[in-house]
PDB file of C-alpha atoms and ligand atoms in Angstrom:
ATOM      1  CA  MET A   1      25.938  13.105 -78.184  1.00 47.00           C
ATOM      2  CA  SER A   2      26.995  10.514 -80.761  1.00 46.00           C
ATOM      3  CA  LYS A   3      30.204   8.508 -80.915  1.00 45.00           C
ATOM      4  CA  ASP A   4      32.744  10.796 -82.404  1.00 54.00           C
ATOM      5  CA  ILE A   5      36.511  11.259 -83.018  1.00 58.00           C
ATOM      6  CA  SER A   6      36.536  14.155 -80.475  1.00 87.00           C
ATOM      7  CA  ILE A   7      35.363  11.832 -77.666  1.00 94.00           C
ATOM      8  CA  PRO A   8      38.308  11.510 -75.271  1.00 97.00           C
ATOM      9  CA  LYS A   9      39.605   7.867 -75.153  1.00 97.00           C
ATOM     10  CA  HIS A  10      40.538   7.929 -71.563  1.00 98.00           C
ATOM     11  CA  VAL A  11      38.595   9.998 -69.040  1.00 98.00           C
ATOM     12  CA  ALA A  12      39.692  10.107 -65.326  1.00 98.00           C
ATOM     13  CA  VAL A  13      37.385  11.444 -62.568  1.00 98.00           C
ATOM     14  CA  ILE A  14      38.072  12.738 -59.061  1.00 98.00           C
ATOM     15  CA  MET A  15      34.641  12.262 -57.516  1.00 98.00           C
ATOM     16  CA  ASP A  16      34.643  14.923 -54.901  1.00 98.00           C
ATOM     17  CA  GLY A  17      31.980  16.482 -52.810  1.00 98.00           C
ATOM     18  CA  ASN A  18      30.134  13.579 -51.316  1.00 98.00           C
ATOM     19  CA  GLY A  19      30.647  14.785 -47.714  1.00 97.00           C
ATOM     20  CA  ARG A  20      29.534  18.293 -48.397  1.00 98.00           C
ATOM     21  CA  TRP A  21      26.475  16.975 -50.244  1.00 98.00           C
ATOM     22  CA  ALA A  22      25.464  15.011 -47.209  1.00 98.00           C
ATOM     23  CA  GLN A  23      26.344  17.683 -44.671  1.00 97.00           C
ATOM     24  CA  SER A  24      24.379  20.370 -46.466  1.00 98.00           C
ATOM     25  CA  ARG A  25      21.333  18.087 -45.961  1.00 98.00           C
ATOM     26  CA  CYS A  26      22.219  17.340 -42.306  1.00 98.00           C
ATOM     27  CA  LEU A  27      22.850  13.743 -43.322  1.00 97.00           C
ATOM     28  CA  PRO A  28      25.789  11.603 -42.229  1.00 96.00           C
ATOM     29  CA  ARG A  29      28.785  11.781 -44.707  1.00 96.00           C
ATOM     30  CA  VAL A  30      28.319   8.136 -45.520  1.00 96.00           C
ATOM     31  CA  GLU A  31      24.954   8.944 -47.094  1.00 97.00           C
ATOM     32  CA  GLY A  32      26.923  11.226 -49.527  1.00 98.00           C
ATOM     33  CA  HIS A  33      29.142   8.285 -50.449  1.00 98.00           C
ATOM     34  CA  ARG A  34      26.079   6.114 -51.004  1.00 98.00           C
ATOM     35  CA  LYS A  35      24.665   8.720 -53.384  1.00 98.00           C
ATOM     36  CA  GLY A  36      28.148   8.893 -54.916  1.00 98.00           C
ATOM     37  CA  VAL A  37      27.876   5.249 -55.831  1.00 98.00           C
ATOM     38  CA  GLU A  38      24.621   6.033 -57.739  1.00 98.00           C
ATOM     39  CA  ALA A  39      26.369   8.893 -59.566  1.00 98.00           C
ATOM     40  CA  LEU A  40      29.165   6.613 -60.452  1.00 98.00           C
ATOM     41  CA  GLU A  41      26.678   4.157 -61.939  1.00 98.00           C
ATOM     42  CA  ARG A  42      25.073   6.914 -64.033  1.00 98.00           C
ATOM     43  CA  VAL A  43      28.506   8.093 -65.329  1.00 98.00           C
ATOM     44  CA  VAL A  44      29.669   4.589 -66.186  1.00 98.00           C
ATOM     45  CA  GLU A  45      26.638   4.132 -68.294  1.00 98.00           C
ATOM     46  CA  ALA A  46      27.015   7.503 -69.988  1.00 98.00           C
ATOM     47  CA  ALA A  47      30.733   7.051 -70.650  1.00 98.00           C
ATOM     48  CA  ALA A  48      30.141   3.633 -72.329  1.00 98.00           C
ATOM     49  CA  GLN A  49      27.270   5.045 -74.372  1.00 97.00           C
ATOM     50  CA  ARG A  50      29.378   7.997 -75.565  1.00 97.00           C
ATOM     51  CA  GLY A  51      32.280   5.746 -76.731  1.00 97.00           C
ATOM     52  CA  VAL A  52      34.844   6.471 -74.019  1.00 98.00           C
ATOM     53  CA  LYS A  53      37.268   3.550 -73.962  1.00 98.00           C
ATOM     54  CA  THR A  54      38.571   3.929 -70.459  1.00 98.00           C
ATOM     55  CA  LEU A  55      36.994   5.527 -67.460  1.00 98.00           C
ATOM     56  CA  THR A  56      39.243   5.744 -64.375  1.00 98.00           C
ATOM     57  CA  VAL A  57      37.671   6.867 -61.089  1.00 98.00           C
ATOM     58  CA  PHE A  58      39.410   7.794 -57.811  1.00 97.00           C
ATOM     59  CA  ALA A  59      37.416   5.802 -55.202  1.00 96.00           C
ATOM     60  CA  PHE A  60      39.922   5.809 -52.309  1.00 95.00           C
ATOM     61  CA  SER A  61      43.326   7.534 -52.195  1.00 92.00           C
ATOM     62  CA  SER A  62      46.277   6.336 -50.173  1.00 90.00           C
ATOM     63  CA  GLU A  63      45.635   9.381 -48.006  1.00 91.00           C
ATOM     64  CA  ASN A  64      42.030   8.509 -47.333  1.00 93.00           C
ATOM     65  CA  TRP A  65      42.989   6.076 -44.556  1.00 95.00           C
ATOM     66  CA  ARG A  66      43.433   9.148 -42.448  1.00 92.00           C
ATOM     67  CA  ARG A  67      39.620   9.693 -42.321  1.00 94.00           C
ATOM     68  CA  PRO A  68      37.579   8.658 -39.284  1.00 94.00           C
ATOM     69  CA  ALA A  69      37.650   4.878 -38.956  1.00 95.00           C
ATOM     70  CA  ALA A  70      33.821   4.563 -39.383  1.00 95.00           C
ATOM     71  CA  GLU A  71      33.996   6.448 -42.720  1.00 95.00           C
ATOM     72  CA  VAL A  72      36.849   4.262 -43.951  1.00 96.00           C
ATOM     73  CA  THR A  73      34.959   1.103 -43.000  1.00 95.00           C
ATOM     74  CA  ALA A  74      31.784   2.389 -44.725  1.00 96.00           C
ATOM     75  CA  LEU A  75      33.769   3.250 -47.891  1.00 96.00           C
ATOM     76  CA  MET A  76      35.345  -0.267 -47.924  1.00 96.00           C
ATOM     77  CA  LYS A  77      31.873  -1.772 -47.473  1.00 96.00           C
ATOM     78  CA  LEU A  78      30.425   0.252 -50.389  1.00 97.00           C
ATOM     79  CA  PHE A  79      33.412  -0.806 -52.508  1.00 97.00           C
ATOM     80  CA  ALA A  80      32.916  -4.502 -51.864  1.00 97.00           C
ATOM     81  CA  LEU A  81      29.105  -4.278 -52.264  1.00 97.00           C
ATOM     82  CA  GLY A  82      29.515  -2.369 -55.514  1.00 97.00           C
ATOM     83  CA  LEU A  83      31.947  -4.921 -56.849  1.00 97.00           C
ATOM     84  CA  GLU A  84      29.514  -7.717 -56.121  1.00 97.00           C
ATOM     85  CA  ARG A  85      26.452  -5.800 -57.539  1.00 97.00           C
ATOM     86  CA  TRP A  86      28.189  -4.578 -60.709  1.00 97.00           C
ATOM     87  CA  ARG A  87      29.828  -7.812 -61.816  1.00 96.00           C
ATOM     88  CA  LYS A  88      26.788  -8.999 -63.812  1.00 96.00           C
ATOM     89  CA  PRO A  89      25.570  -5.744 -65.329  1.00 97.00           C
ATOM     90  CA  LEU A  90      29.122  -4.739 -66.309  1.00 98.00           C
ATOM     91  CA  SER A  91      29.843  -8.049 -67.963  1.00 97.00           C
ATOM     92  CA  GLU A  92      26.450  -7.878 -69.834  1.00 97.00           C
ATOM     93  CA  ALA A  93      27.291  -4.343 -70.943  1.00 97.00           C
ATOM     94  CA  GLY A  94      30.782  -5.402 -72.194  1.00 98.00           C
ATOM     95  CA  VAL A  95      32.520  -3.306 -69.547  1.00 98.00           C
ATOM     96  CA  ARG A  96      35.752  -4.704 -68.126  1.00 98.00           C
ATOM     97  CA  LEU A  97      36.527  -3.765 -64.622  1.00 98.00           C
ATOM     98  CA  ARG A  98      40.046  -3.267 -63.315  1.00 98.00           C
ATOM     99  CA  VAL A  99      41.157  -2.211 -59.829  1.00 98.00           C
ATOM    100  CA  ILE A 100      44.461  -0.309 -59.465  1.00 97.00           C
ATOM    101  CA  GLY A 101      46.335   0.655 -56.360  1.00 97.00           C
ATOM    102  CA  ASP A 102      48.222  -0.915 -53.518  1.00 96.00           C
ATOM    103  CA  ARG A 103      46.100  -4.008 -52.785  1.00 95.00           C
ATOM    104  CA  THR A 104      48.282  -5.079 -49.876  1.00 94.00           C
ATOM    105  CA  GLY A 105      46.265  -2.584 -47.794  1.00 91.00           C
ATOM    106  CA  PHE A 106      43.017  -4.608 -48.250  1.00 95.00           C
ATOM    107  CA  SER A 107      41.590  -7.513 -46.421  1.00 94.00           C
ATOM    108  CA  SER A 108      41.878 -10.853 -48.073  1.00 96.00           C
ATOM    109  CA  ALA A 109      38.099 -11.010 -48.420  1.00 96.00           C
ATOM    110  CA  LEU A 110      38.109  -7.660 -50.349  1.00 97.00           C
ATOM    111  CA  ASN A 111      40.954  -8.871 -52.513  1.00 97.00           C
ATOM    112  CA  GLU A 112      38.971 -12.002 -53.384  1.00 98.00           C
ATOM    113  CA  THR A 113      35.919  -9.862 -54.282  1.00 98.00           C
ATOM    114  CA  ILE A 114      38.096  -7.653 -56.561  1.00 98.00           C
ATOM    115  CA  ASP A 115      39.628 -10.807 -58.245  1.00 98.00           C
ATOM    116  CA  ALA A 116      36.115 -12.232 -58.801  1.00 97.00           C
ATOM    117  CA  ALA A 117      34.840  -8.955 -60.303  1.00 98.00           C
ATOM    118  CA  GLU A 118      37.881  -8.609 -62.590  1.00 98.00           C
ATOM    119  CA  ALA A 119      37.582 -12.234 -63.714  1.00 98.00           C
ATOM    120  CA  ALA A 120      33.841 -12.027 -64.416  1.00 97.00           C
ATOM    121  CA  THR A 121      34.247  -8.920 -66.555  1.00 98.00           C
ATOM    122  CA  ALA A 122      37.541  -9.842 -68.248  1.00 98.00           C
ATOM    123  CA  ALA A 123      36.008 -10.344 -71.723  1.00 98.00           C
ATOM    124  CA  GLY A 124      34.420  -6.874 -71.838  1.00 98.00           C
ATOM    125  CA  SER A 125      35.622  -4.880 -74.834  1.00 97.00           C
ATOM    126  CA  LYS A 126      33.341  -1.880 -75.019  1.00 98.00           C
ATOM    127  CA  MET A 127      34.964   0.064 -72.247  1.00 98.00           C
ATOM    128  CA  THR A 128      37.347  -0.518 -69.285  1.00 98.00           C
ATOM    129  CA  LEU A 129      36.276   0.813 -65.913  1.00 98.00           C
ATOM    130  CA  VAL A 130      39.281   1.309 -63.758  1.00 98.00           C
ATOM    131  CA  ILE A 131      38.687   1.908 -60.021  1.00 98.00           C
ATOM    132  CA  ALA A 132      41.673   3.422 -58.279  1.00 97.00           C
ATOM    133  CA  ALA A 133      41.568   2.261 -54.639  1.00 97.00           C
ATOM    134  CA  ASN A 134      44.335   2.762 -52.146  1.00 96.00           C
ATOM    135  CA  TYR A 135      45.980   4.552 -55.044  1.00 97.00           C
ATOM    136  CA  GLY A 136      48.505   7.386 -55.130  1.00 96.00           C
ATOM    137  CA  GLY A 137      50.280   8.790 -58.095  1.00 97.00           C
ATOM    138  CA  ARG A 138      53.576   9.014 -56.281  1.00 97.00           C
ATOM    139  CA  TRP A 139      53.271   5.384 -55.115  1.00 97.00           C
ATOM    140  CA  ASP A 140      52.496   4.320 -58.720  1.00 97.00           C
ATOM    141  CA  MET A 141      55.578   6.129 -60.085  1.00 98.00           C
ATOM    142  CA  LEU A 142      57.783   4.708 -57.349  1.00 98.00           C
ATOM    143  CA  GLN A 143      56.697   1.143 -57.763  1.00 97.00           C
ATOM    144  CA  ALA A 144      57.124   1.437 -61.568  1.00 98.00           C
ATOM    145  CA  ALA A 145      60.557   2.994 -61.160  1.00 98.00           C
ATOM    146  CA  GLN A 146      61.699   0.332 -58.628  1.00 98.00           C
ATOM    147  CA  ALA A 147      60.504  -2.492 -60.963  1.00 98.00           C
ATOM    148  CA  ALA A 148      62.184  -0.820 -63.878  1.00 98.00           C
ATOM    149  CA  ALA A 149      65.454  -0.471 -61.936  1.00 98.00           C
ATOM    150  CA  ALA A 150      65.325  -3.934 -60.726  1.00 98.00           C
ATOM    151  CA  GLU A 151      64.871  -5.175 -64.393  1.00 98.00           C
ATOM    152  CA  GLY A 152      67.672  -2.923 -65.759  1.00 98.00           C
ATOM    153  CA  GLU A 153      65.234  -0.714 -67.735  1.00 98.00           C
ATOM    154  CA  LEU A 154      65.331   2.593 -65.914  1.00 98.00           C
ATOM    155  CA  THR A 155      64.256   4.667 -68.802  1.00 98.00           C
ATOM    156  CA  MET A 156      61.191   6.772 -69.568  1.00 97.00           C
ATOM    157  CA  GLU A 157      59.531   3.911 -71.460  1.00 97.00           C
ATOM    158  CA  GLY A 158      60.745   1.373 -68.949  1.00 98.00           C
ATOM    159  CA  VAL A 159      58.990   3.274 -66.103  1.00 98.00           C
ATOM    160  CA  GLU A 160      55.973   4.133 -68.180  1.00 97.00           C
ATOM    161  CA  LYS A 161      55.139   0.596 -69.139  1.00 97.00           C
ATOM    162  CA  ARG A 162      55.264  -0.549 -65.511  1.00 98.00           C
ATOM    163  CA  LEU A 163      52.718   1.985 -64.259  1.00 97.00           C
ATOM    164  CA  CYS A 164      49.349   0.729 -63.123  1.00 95.00           C
ATOM    165  CA  ALA A 165      47.187  -0.207 -66.120  1.00 91.00           C
ATOM    166  CA  ALA A 166      49.864   1.186 -68.478  1.00 95.00           C
ATOM    167  CA  GLU A 167      48.224  -0.571 -71.426  1.00 92.00           C
ATOM    168  CA  LEU A 168      45.235   1.689 -71.048  1.00 90.00           C
ATOM    169  CA  GLY A 169      47.202   4.827 -72.108  1.00 94.00           C
ATOM    170  CA  GLU A 170      47.437   8.350 -70.891  1.00 96.00           C
ATOM    171  CA  VAL A 171      44.488  10.308 -69.644  1.00 97.00           C
ATOM    172  CA  ASP A 172      42.883  12.710 -72.177  1.00 97.00           C
ATOM    173  CA  LEU A 173      40.423  14.377 -69.911  1.00 98.00           C
ATOM    174  CA  LEU A 174      40.504  14.676 -66.145  1.00 98.00           C
ATOM    175  CA  VAL A 175      37.311  15.726 -64.519  1.00 98.00           C
ATOM    176  CA  ARG A 176      37.091  16.971 -60.926  1.00 98.00           C
ATOM    177  CA  THR A 177      33.778  17.725 -59.269  1.00 98.00           C
ATOM    178  CA  GLY A 178      33.221  19.460 -56.014  1.00 98.00           C
ATOM    179  CA  GLY A 179      34.853  22.824 -56.650  1.00 98.00           C
ATOM    180  CA  GLU A 180      38.459  22.131 -55.770  1.00 97.00           C
ATOM    181  CA  ARG A 181      41.109  22.675 -58.399  1.00 98.00           C
ATOM    182  CA  ARG A 182      43.895  20.208 -57.737  1.00 97.00           C
ATOM    183  CA  ILE A 183      45.056  16.752 -58.751  1.00 97.00           C
ATOM    184  CA  SER A 184      45.329  15.251 -55.235  1.00 96.00           C
ATOM    185  CA  ASN A 185      48.072  12.717 -56.078  1.00 96.00           C
ATOM    186  CA  PHE A 186      45.798  11.035 -58.739  1.00 97.00           C
ATOM    187  CA  LEU A 187      47.345   9.821 -62.035  1.00 97.00           C
ATOM    188  CA  LEU A 188      50.403  12.133 -61.890  1.00 97.00           C
ATOM    189  CA  TRP A 189      52.305  10.567 -64.811  1.00 97.00           C
ATOM    190  CA  GLN A 190      49.338   9.454 -66.862  1.00 97.00           C
ATOM    191  CA  ALA A 191      47.758  12.979 -66.659  1.00 97.00           C
ATOM    192  CA  ALA A 192      50.811  14.805 -67.870  1.00 96.00           C
ATOM    193  CA  TYR A 193      49.055  16.073 -71.010  1.00 94.00           C
ATOM    194  CA  ALA A 194      45.422  15.749 -69.850  1.00 96.00           C
ATOM    195  CA  GLU A 195      42.921  18.474 -70.156  1.00 96.00           C
ATOM    196  CA  PHE A 196      41.527  19.461 -66.714  1.00 97.00           C
ATOM    197  CA  TYR A 197      37.836  20.102 -66.330  1.00 98.00           C
ATOM    198  CA  PHE A 198      36.750  21.461 -62.999  1.00 98.00           C
ATOM    199  CA  THR A 199      33.131  21.863 -61.926  1.00 98.00           C
ATOM    200  CA  ASP A 200      31.451  23.076 -58.738  1.00 98.00           C
ATOM    201  CA  THR A 201      28.778  20.294 -59.040  1.00 98.00           C
ATOM    202  CA  LEU A 202      29.124  17.969 -56.046  1.00 98.00           C
ATOM    203  CA  TRP A 203      29.677  14.401 -57.148  1.00 98.00           C
ATOM    204  CA  PRO A 204      26.284  12.953 -55.994  1.00 98.00           C
ATOM    205  CA  ASP A 205      24.527  15.490 -58.272  1.00 98.00           C
ATOM    206  CA  PHE A 206      26.727  14.538 -61.275  1.00 98.00           C
ATOM    207  CA  ASP A 207      24.905  12.755 -64.089  1.00 98.00           C
ATOM    208  CA  GLY A 208      24.953  12.001 -67.821  1.00 97.00           C
ATOM    209  CA  GLU A 209      24.136  15.583 -68.723  1.00 97.00           C
ATOM    210  CA  ALA A 210      27.015  16.904 -66.546  1.00 98.00           C
ATOM    211  CA  PHE A 211      29.345  14.363 -68.163  1.00 98.00           C
ATOM    212  CA  ASP A 212      28.213  15.674 -71.628  1.00 97.00           C
ATOM    213  CA  ASP A 213      29.039  19.177 -70.494  1.00 97.00           C
ATOM    214  CA  ALA A 214      32.611  18.031 -69.740  1.00 97.00           C
ATOM    215  CA  LEU A 215      32.850  16.238 -73.145  1.00 96.00           C
ATOM    216  CA  ALA A 216      31.584  19.414 -74.878  1.00 94.00           C
ATOM    217  CA  TRP A 217      34.197  21.518 -73.122  1.00 95.00           C
ATOM    218  CA  TYR A 218      36.925  19.005 -74.109  1.00 95.00           C
ATOM    219  CA  VAL A 219      35.987  19.268 -77.805  1.00 91.00           C
ATOM    220  CA  GLY A 220      36.892  22.941 -77.707  1.00 86.00           C
ATOM    221  CA  ARG A 221      40.384  22.398 -76.336  1.00 85.00           C
ATOM    222  CA  GLU A 222      43.448  22.527 -78.525  1.00 72.00           C
ATOM    223  CA  ARG A 223      45.930  19.822 -77.431  1.00 71.00           C
ATOM    224  CA  ARG A 224      49.373  20.891 -78.488  1.00 67.00           C
ATOM    225  CA  PHE A 225      51.633  18.333 -76.695  1.00 74.00           C
ATOM    226  CA  GLY A 226      54.474  21.004 -76.539  1.00 77.00           C
ATOM    227  CA  MET A 227      54.078  22.040 -80.218  1.00 78.00           C
ATOM    228  CA  THR A 228      52.819  25.353 -81.464  1.00 77.00           C
ATOM    229  CA  SER A 229      49.285  25.911 -82.912  1.00 75.00           C
ATOM    230  CA  GLU A 230      50.929  26.532 -86.331  1.00 79.00           C
ATOM    231  CA  GLN A 231      52.679  23.150 -86.275  1.00 75.00           C
ATOM    232  CA  LEU A 232      49.443  21.451 -85.324  1.00 72.00           C
ATOM    233  CA  ARG A 233      47.587  23.089 -88.247  1.00 75.00           C
ATOM    234  CA  LYS A 234      50.285  22.021 -90.660  1.00 81.00           C
ATOM    235  CA  ALA A 235      50.183  18.469 -89.370  1.00 75.00           C
ATOM    236  CA  GLY A 236      46.491  18.610 -90.126  1.00 68.00           C
TER     237      GLY A 236
HETATM  238  C1  FPP B   1      35.298  12.451 -52.038  1.00 51.80           C
HETATM  239  O1  FPP B   1      34.304  13.121 -51.396  1.00 51.80           O
HETATM  240  C2  FPP B   1      34.937  11.074 -52.306  1.00 51.80           C
HETATM  241  C3  FPP B   1      35.621  10.031 -51.777  1.00 51.80           C
HETATM  242  C4  FPP B   1      36.832  10.080 -50.944  1.00 51.80           C
HETATM  243  C5  FPP B   1      35.206   8.712 -52.020  1.00 51.80           C
HETATM  244  C6  FPP B   1      34.671   8.493 -53.394  1.00 51.80           C
HETATM  245  C7  FPP B   1      33.667   7.376 -53.293  1.00 51.80           C
HETATM  246  C8  FPP B   1      32.550   7.272 -53.967  1.00 51.80           C
HETATM  247  C9  FPP B   1      32.125   8.165 -55.039  1.00 51.80           C
HETATM  248  C10 FPP B   1      31.608   6.237 -53.645  1.00 51.80           C
HETATM  249  C11 FPP B   1      32.218   4.961 -53.491  1.00 51.80           C
HETATM  250  C12 FPP B   1      32.669   4.327 -54.747  1.00 51.80           C
HETATM  251  C13 FPP B   1      33.251   3.201 -54.715  1.00 51.80           C
HETATM  252  C14 FPP B   1      33.783   2.580 -55.929  1.00 51.80           C
HETATM  253  C15 FPP B   1      33.527   2.595 -53.377  1.00 51.80           C
HETATM  254  P1  FPP B   1      34.613  13.741 -49.978  1.00 51.80           P
HETATM  255  O2  FPP B   1      34.138  12.764 -48.972  1.00 51.80           O
HETATM  256  O3  FPP B   1      36.039  14.149 -49.895  1.00 51.80           O
HETATM  257  O4  FPP B   1      33.686  15.022 -50.061  1.00 51.80           O
HETATM  258  P2  FPP B   1      33.894  16.414 -49.376  1.00 51.80           P
HETATM  259  O5  FPP B   1      35.122  17.039 -50.065  1.00 51.80           O
HETATM  260  O6  FPP B   1      32.627  17.095 -49.648  1.00 51.80           O
HETATM  261  O7  FPP B   1      34.133  16.146 -47.907  1.00 51.80           O
END
């Protein structure tokens, strides 16, 4: 698929199904997360190649702390290892990395690893990879509203510009793998007008071809932003 006007600028992904992928093979859930990292690497490459400008992935929700401690620890370890491993290839590929979420929940070592990865890739202009970690859409809206109120700008625009990574714009296409059809407190504000693509494919099985299927589906959608089809046709 070539770079095209119909390519969504901002794609968000809920990478679901790692646990089921592992359990169906009698493997520990962590093995599914490990395979999930490989799937993420494939999709980052595909998204950058297709001309997506921002790819935001849900790596760890504010609710994921409720999982068994060993799984939480393993996820944190994979996150830190990934950040270290991706620094060089991402900067070489022109991909800027950003981490969004409540970073007060992370160890100082992990925060340093995040800072280092963001700094090493800061010059990337081809695509921004946003990793949402200890992120929740309600938390994001609340922190933005609190900051806006504190600075005397409690308006729609005032809140919007204080959301995490506000400068990266609204989500055009939200993909959820793993068969569930819900938003799970992901980018609640930013996805207000997103097109939602759901697939039963489990995240570890997701690849560039599956990503292209989502893009092809998106091309067929008519985004009306509250207007009628006729208004859109007239506007050209
Ligand atoms: C959902 O699958 C996945 C997660 C909670 C974690 C997502 C993590 C990765 C894709 C790998 C790690 C990536 C980084 C950047 C650390 P699930 O465990 O809820 O699957 P299930 O619904 O089948 O149980």
